[in-house]
Short mmCIF file of C-alpha atoms in Angstrom, two decimals:
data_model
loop_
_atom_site.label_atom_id
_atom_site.label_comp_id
_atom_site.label_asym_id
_atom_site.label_seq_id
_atom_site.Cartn_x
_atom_site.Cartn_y
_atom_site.Cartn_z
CA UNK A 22 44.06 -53.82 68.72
CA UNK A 23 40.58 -53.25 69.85
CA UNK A 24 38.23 -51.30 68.15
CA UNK A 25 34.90 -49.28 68.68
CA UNK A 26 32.07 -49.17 66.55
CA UNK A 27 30.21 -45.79 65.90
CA UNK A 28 27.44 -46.29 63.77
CA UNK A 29 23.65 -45.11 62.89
CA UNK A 30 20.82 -46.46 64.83
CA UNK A 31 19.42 -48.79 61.77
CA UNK A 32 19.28 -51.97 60.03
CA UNK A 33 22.12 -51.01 57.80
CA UNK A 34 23.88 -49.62 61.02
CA UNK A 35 23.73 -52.56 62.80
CA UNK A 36 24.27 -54.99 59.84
CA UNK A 37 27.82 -53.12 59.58
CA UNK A 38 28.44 -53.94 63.37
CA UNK A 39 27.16 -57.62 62.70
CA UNK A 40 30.17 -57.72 60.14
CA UNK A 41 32.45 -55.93 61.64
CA UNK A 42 32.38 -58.25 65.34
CA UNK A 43 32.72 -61.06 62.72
CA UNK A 44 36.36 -59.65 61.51
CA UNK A 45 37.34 -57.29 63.91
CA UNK A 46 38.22 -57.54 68.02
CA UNK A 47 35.39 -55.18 68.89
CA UNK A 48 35.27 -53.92 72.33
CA UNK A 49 32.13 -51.31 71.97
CA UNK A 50 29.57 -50.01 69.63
CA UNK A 51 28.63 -46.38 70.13
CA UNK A 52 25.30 -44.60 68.21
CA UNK A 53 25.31 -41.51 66.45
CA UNK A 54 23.20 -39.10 63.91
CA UNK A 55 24.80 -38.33 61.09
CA UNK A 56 24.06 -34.57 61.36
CA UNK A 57 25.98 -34.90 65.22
CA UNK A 58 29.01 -36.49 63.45
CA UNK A 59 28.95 -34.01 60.90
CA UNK A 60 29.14 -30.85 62.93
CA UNK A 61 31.42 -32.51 65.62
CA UNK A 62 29.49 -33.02 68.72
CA UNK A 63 29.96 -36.07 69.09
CA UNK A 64 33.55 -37.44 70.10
CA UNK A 65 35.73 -39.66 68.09
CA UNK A 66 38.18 -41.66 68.94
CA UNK A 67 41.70 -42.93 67.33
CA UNK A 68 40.30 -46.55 67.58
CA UNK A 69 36.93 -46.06 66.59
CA UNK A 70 35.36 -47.77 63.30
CA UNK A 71 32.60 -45.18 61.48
CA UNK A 72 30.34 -46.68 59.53
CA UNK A 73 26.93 -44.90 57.62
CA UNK A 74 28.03 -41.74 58.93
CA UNK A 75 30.28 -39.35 57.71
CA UNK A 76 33.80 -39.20 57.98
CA UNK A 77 35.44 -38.10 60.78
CA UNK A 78 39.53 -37.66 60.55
CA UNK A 79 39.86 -38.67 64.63
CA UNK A 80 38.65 -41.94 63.57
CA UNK A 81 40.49 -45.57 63.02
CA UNK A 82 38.80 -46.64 59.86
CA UNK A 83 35.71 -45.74 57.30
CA UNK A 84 32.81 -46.97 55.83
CA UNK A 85 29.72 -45.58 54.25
CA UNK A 86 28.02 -45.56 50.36
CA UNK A 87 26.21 -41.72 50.74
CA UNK A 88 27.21 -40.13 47.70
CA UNK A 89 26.57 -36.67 49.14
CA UNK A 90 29.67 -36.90 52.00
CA UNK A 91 32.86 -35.68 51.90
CA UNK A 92 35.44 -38.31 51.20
CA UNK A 93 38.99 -37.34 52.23
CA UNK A 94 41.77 -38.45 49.34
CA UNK A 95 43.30 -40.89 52.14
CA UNK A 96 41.95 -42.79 54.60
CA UNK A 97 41.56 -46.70 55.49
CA UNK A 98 38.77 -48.39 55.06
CA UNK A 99 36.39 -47.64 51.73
CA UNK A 100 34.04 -45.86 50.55
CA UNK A 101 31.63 -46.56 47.37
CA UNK A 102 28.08 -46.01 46.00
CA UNK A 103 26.28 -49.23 47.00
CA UNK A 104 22.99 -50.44 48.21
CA UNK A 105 24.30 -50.71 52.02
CA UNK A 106 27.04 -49.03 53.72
CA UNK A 107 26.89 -52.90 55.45
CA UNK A 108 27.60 -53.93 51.40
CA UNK A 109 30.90 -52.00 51.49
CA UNK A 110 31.78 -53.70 55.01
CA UNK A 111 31.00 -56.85 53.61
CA UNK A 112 33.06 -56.53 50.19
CA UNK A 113 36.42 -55.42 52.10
CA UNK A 114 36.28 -58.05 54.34
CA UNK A 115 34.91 -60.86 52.16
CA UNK A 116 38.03 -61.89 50.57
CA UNK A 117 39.78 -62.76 53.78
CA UNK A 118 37.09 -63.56 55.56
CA UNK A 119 34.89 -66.34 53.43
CA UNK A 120 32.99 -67.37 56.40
CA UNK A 121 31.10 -64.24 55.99
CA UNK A 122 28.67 -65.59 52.88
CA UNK A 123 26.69 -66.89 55.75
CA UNK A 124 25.01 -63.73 55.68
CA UNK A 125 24.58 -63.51 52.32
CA UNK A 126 20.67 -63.46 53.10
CA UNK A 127 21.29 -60.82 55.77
CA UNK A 128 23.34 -58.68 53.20
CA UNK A 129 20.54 -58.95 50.19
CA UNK A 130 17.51 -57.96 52.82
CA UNK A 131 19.67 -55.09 54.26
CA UNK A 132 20.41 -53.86 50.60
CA UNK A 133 17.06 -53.86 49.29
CA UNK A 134 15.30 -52.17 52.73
CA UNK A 135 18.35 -49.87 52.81
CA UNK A 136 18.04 -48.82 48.85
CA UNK A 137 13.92 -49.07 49.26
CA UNK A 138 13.86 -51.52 46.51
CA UNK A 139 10.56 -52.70 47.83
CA UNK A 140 7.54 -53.91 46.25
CA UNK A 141 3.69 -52.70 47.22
CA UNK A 142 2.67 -55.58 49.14
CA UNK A 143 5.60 -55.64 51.01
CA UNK A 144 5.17 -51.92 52.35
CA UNK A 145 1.90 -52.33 53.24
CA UNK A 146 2.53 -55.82 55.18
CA UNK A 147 6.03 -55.64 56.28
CA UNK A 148 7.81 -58.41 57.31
CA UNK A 149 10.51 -60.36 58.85
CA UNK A 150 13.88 -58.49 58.01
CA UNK A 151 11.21 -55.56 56.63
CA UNK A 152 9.39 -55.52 59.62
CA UNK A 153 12.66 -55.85 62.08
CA UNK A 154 14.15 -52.55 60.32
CA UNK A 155 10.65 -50.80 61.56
CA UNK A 156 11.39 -51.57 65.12
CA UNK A 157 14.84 -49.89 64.96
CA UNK A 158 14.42 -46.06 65.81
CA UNK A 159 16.95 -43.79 66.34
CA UNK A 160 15.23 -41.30 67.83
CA UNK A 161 14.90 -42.99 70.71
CA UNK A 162 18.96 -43.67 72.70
CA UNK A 163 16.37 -45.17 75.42
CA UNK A 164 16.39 -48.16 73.10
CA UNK A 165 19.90 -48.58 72.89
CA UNK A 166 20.00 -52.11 74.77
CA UNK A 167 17.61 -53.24 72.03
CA UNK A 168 19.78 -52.35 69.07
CA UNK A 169 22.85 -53.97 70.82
CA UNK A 170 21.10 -56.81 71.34
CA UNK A 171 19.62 -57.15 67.82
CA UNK A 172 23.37 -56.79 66.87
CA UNK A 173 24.18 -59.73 68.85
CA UNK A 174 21.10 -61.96 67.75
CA UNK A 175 21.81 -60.69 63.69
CA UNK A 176 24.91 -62.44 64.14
CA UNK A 177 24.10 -65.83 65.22
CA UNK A 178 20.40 -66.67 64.62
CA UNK A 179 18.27 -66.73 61.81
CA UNK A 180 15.38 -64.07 60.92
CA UNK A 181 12.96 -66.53 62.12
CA UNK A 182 14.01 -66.99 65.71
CA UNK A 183 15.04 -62.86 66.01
CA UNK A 184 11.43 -62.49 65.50
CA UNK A 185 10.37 -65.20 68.33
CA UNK A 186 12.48 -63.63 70.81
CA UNK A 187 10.91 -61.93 73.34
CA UNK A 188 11.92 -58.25 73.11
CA UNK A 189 11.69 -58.47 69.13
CA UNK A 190 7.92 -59.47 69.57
CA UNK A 191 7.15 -57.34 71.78
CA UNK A 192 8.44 -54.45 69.66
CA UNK A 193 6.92 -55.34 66.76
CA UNK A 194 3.50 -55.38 68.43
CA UNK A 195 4.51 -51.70 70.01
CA UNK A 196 5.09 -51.04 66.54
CA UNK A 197 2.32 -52.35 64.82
CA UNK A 198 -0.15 -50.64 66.97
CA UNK A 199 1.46 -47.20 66.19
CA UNK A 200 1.87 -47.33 63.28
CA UNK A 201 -1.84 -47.41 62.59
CA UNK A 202 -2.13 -44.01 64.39
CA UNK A 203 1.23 -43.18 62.28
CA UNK A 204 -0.46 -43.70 58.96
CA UNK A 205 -3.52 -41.76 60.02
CA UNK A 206 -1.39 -39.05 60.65
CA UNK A 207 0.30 -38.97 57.20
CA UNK A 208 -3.16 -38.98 55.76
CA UNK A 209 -4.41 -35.98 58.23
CA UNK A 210 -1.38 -33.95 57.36
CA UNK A 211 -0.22 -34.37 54.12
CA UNK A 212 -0.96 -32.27 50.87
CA UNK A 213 0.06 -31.82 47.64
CA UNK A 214 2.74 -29.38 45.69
CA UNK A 215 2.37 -30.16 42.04
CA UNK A 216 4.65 -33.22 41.79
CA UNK A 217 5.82 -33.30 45.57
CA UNK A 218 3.28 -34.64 48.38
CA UNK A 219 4.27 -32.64 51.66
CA UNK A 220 3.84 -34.10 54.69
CA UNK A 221 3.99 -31.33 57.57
CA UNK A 222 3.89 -33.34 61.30
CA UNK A 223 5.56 -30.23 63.40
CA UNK A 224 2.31 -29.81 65.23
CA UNK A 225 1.66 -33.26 66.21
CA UNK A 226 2.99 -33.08 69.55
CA UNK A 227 3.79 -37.16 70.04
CA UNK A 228 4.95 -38.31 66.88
CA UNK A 229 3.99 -42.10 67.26
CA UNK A 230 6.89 -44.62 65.53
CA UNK A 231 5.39 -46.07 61.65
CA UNK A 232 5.97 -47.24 58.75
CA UNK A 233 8.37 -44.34 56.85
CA UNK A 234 7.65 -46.16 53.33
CA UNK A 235 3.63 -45.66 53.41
CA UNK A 236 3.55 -42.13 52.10
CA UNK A 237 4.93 -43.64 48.68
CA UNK A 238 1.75 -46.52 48.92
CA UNK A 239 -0.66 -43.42 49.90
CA UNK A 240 0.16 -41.62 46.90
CA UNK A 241 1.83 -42.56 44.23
CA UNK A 242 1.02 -40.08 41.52
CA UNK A 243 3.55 -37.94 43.18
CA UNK A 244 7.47 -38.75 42.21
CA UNK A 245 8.91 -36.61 45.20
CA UNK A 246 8.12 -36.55 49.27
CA UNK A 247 9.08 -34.31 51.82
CA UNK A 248 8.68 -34.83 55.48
CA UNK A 249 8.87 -31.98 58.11
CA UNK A 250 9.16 -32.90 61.78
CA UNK A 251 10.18 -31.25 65.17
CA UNK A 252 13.68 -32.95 66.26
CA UNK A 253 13.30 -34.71 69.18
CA UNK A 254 16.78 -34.69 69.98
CA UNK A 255 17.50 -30.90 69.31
CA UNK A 256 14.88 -28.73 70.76
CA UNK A 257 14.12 -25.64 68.87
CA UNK A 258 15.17 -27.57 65.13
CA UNK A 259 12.98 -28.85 62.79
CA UNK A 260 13.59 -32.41 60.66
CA UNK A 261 13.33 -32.07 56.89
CA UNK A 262 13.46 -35.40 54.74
CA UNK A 263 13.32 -35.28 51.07
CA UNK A 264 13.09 -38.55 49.08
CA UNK A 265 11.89 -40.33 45.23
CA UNK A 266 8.99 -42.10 45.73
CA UNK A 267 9.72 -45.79 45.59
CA UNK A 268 7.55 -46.81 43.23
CA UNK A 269 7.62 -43.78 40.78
CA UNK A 270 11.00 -42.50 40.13
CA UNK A 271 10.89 -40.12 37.62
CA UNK A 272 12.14 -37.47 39.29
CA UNK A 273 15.47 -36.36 38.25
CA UNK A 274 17.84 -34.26 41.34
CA UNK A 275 20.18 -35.19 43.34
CA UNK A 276 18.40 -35.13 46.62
CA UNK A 277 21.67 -35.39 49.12
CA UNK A 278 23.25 -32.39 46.98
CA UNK A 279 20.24 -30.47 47.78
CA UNK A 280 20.41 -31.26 51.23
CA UNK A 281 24.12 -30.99 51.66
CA UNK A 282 23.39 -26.93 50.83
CA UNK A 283 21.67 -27.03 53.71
CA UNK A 284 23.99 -28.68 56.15
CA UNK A 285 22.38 -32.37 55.52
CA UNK A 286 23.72 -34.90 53.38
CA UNK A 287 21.80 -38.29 51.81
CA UNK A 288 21.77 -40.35 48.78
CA UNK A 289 21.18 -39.01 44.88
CA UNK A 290 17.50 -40.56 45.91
CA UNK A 291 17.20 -39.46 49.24
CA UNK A 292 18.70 -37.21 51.67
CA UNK A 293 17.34 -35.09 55.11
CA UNK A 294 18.78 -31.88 57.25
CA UNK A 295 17.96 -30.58 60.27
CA UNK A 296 17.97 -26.91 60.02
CA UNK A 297 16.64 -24.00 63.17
CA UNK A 298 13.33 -23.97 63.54
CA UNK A 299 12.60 -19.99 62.84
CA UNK A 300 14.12 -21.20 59.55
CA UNK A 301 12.13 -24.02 58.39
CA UNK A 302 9.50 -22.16 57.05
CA UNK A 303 11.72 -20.28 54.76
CA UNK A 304 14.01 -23.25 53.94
CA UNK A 305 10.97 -25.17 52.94
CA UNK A 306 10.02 -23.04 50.77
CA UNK A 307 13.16 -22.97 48.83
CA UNK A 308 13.82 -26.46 48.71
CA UNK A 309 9.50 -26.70 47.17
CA UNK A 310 10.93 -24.58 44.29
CA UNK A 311 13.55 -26.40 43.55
CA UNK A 312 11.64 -29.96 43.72
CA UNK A 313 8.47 -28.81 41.95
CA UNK A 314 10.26 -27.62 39.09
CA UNK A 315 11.91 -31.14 38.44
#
């Protein structure tokens, strides 16, 4: 039988579509948001794999590790708190499939990016599987042919020729020069709320693409961040991320339950909703209660 893929638009997204052309007769790969898969407008199909999204009952098969998503009692595939959602592809398949520990390299750089277990240096110089991930935005469905084709180099070549290709380099440079203006940004809009730093970018009319793990390197006397932004893909809704900061996690919610109140979902260290823009204000608010007395 063939499947589809449905997946997120990043490196764990595509690392589970890397895996899954390795075990499975794969005919397409399709690109969602989580949010669209969770409120159905999206379709899915009786032979499509999901994978870091939540679960859909139309589909063929499951995978994903967020802790704040509804898991049915029955359904094929699995489901369990991991790194990756590409570490729970791997494990199912690894037992009849050995030939898959080729990427056991793959699978440790995609956990640790995925799970932000990243040291200082390494967020403020990114590179190779680091720096990859930062070329991946899902924002952007004009970039589709780029993910698919990162899918197809992840599974044959190693990191070091994916960054000599062409389209890879010339990415990263795209990249690197935004994400200068990016970080300027976070500095220009960004202010404190006792233990959370807020970074507010809803009036920054072209929000360039940068380096999402710099706020933690820009201040890390805070143990909470949240991130507002103007959703490029629903006009008229406004982005809210909440997350620990990587390298001071004292903090002590459970970030995707927090978000899942508001129709979002995430990780107990990490989470984001998308919510109507006449409500963000409000919404914010709330949530800045909540957070600042943790």
């Amino acid at each position: 039988m063939k499947f589809n893929v449905l997946t997120r638009a990043d490196l764990d997204g595509l690392v589970c579509a890397v895996i899954l052309k390795n075990t499975e007769d794969i005919d397409k790969i399709r690109f969602s948001e989580p949010k669209f898969v969770q409120d159905k407008e999206i379709d899915v199909f009786p032979n499509d794999i999901i994978t870091n999204l939540p679960y859909d009952p139309r589909c063929a098969m499951w995978f994903d590790h967020h802790i704040a998503n509804v898991r049915p009692k029955e359904f094929k595939g699995a489901f369990k708190v991991a790194p990756s959602a590409a570490r729970v592809v791997y494990d199912y398949y690894l037992p009849n499939f050995p030939q898959l520990k080729k990427y056991e390299q793959l699978m440790y750089h995609t956990d640790r990016i995925d799970a932000a277990d990243l040291t200082y240096d390494e967020v403020l110089e990114p590179q190779g599987y680091l720096l990859l991930s930062m070329t991946i935005d899902g924002k952007y469905h004009d970039d589709e042919p780029y993910w698919l084709k990162l899918i197809d180099l992840l599974v044959e070549k190693p990191i070091q020729e994916i960054m000599n290709d062409p389209d890879v380099k010339a990415k990263v440079e795209r990249f690197s020069k935004e994400d200068l203006e990016f970080r300027q940004l976070v500095r220009d809009h960004s202010r404190m709320e006792k233990n959370v730093l807020v970074t507010d970018l809803r009036n920054v009319e072209k929000l360039p693409n940068g380096n999402r793990y710099y706020v933690y390197a820009f201040q890390a006397a805070t143990n909470l961040s949240m991130r507002i932004t103007n959703d490029r893909e629903r006009p008229g809704y406004v982005s809210i991320g909440v997350g620990y900061n990587i390298f001071n996690k004292t903090a002590n919610i459970n970030v995707g339950e927090l978000m899942k109140k508001y129709g979002g979902g995430g990780h107990k260290t990490v989470g984001s909703t998308k919510v109507k823009a006449e409500d963000a204000d409000k919404i914010v608010k709330e949530m800045l209660v909540y957070l600042t007395m943790r």
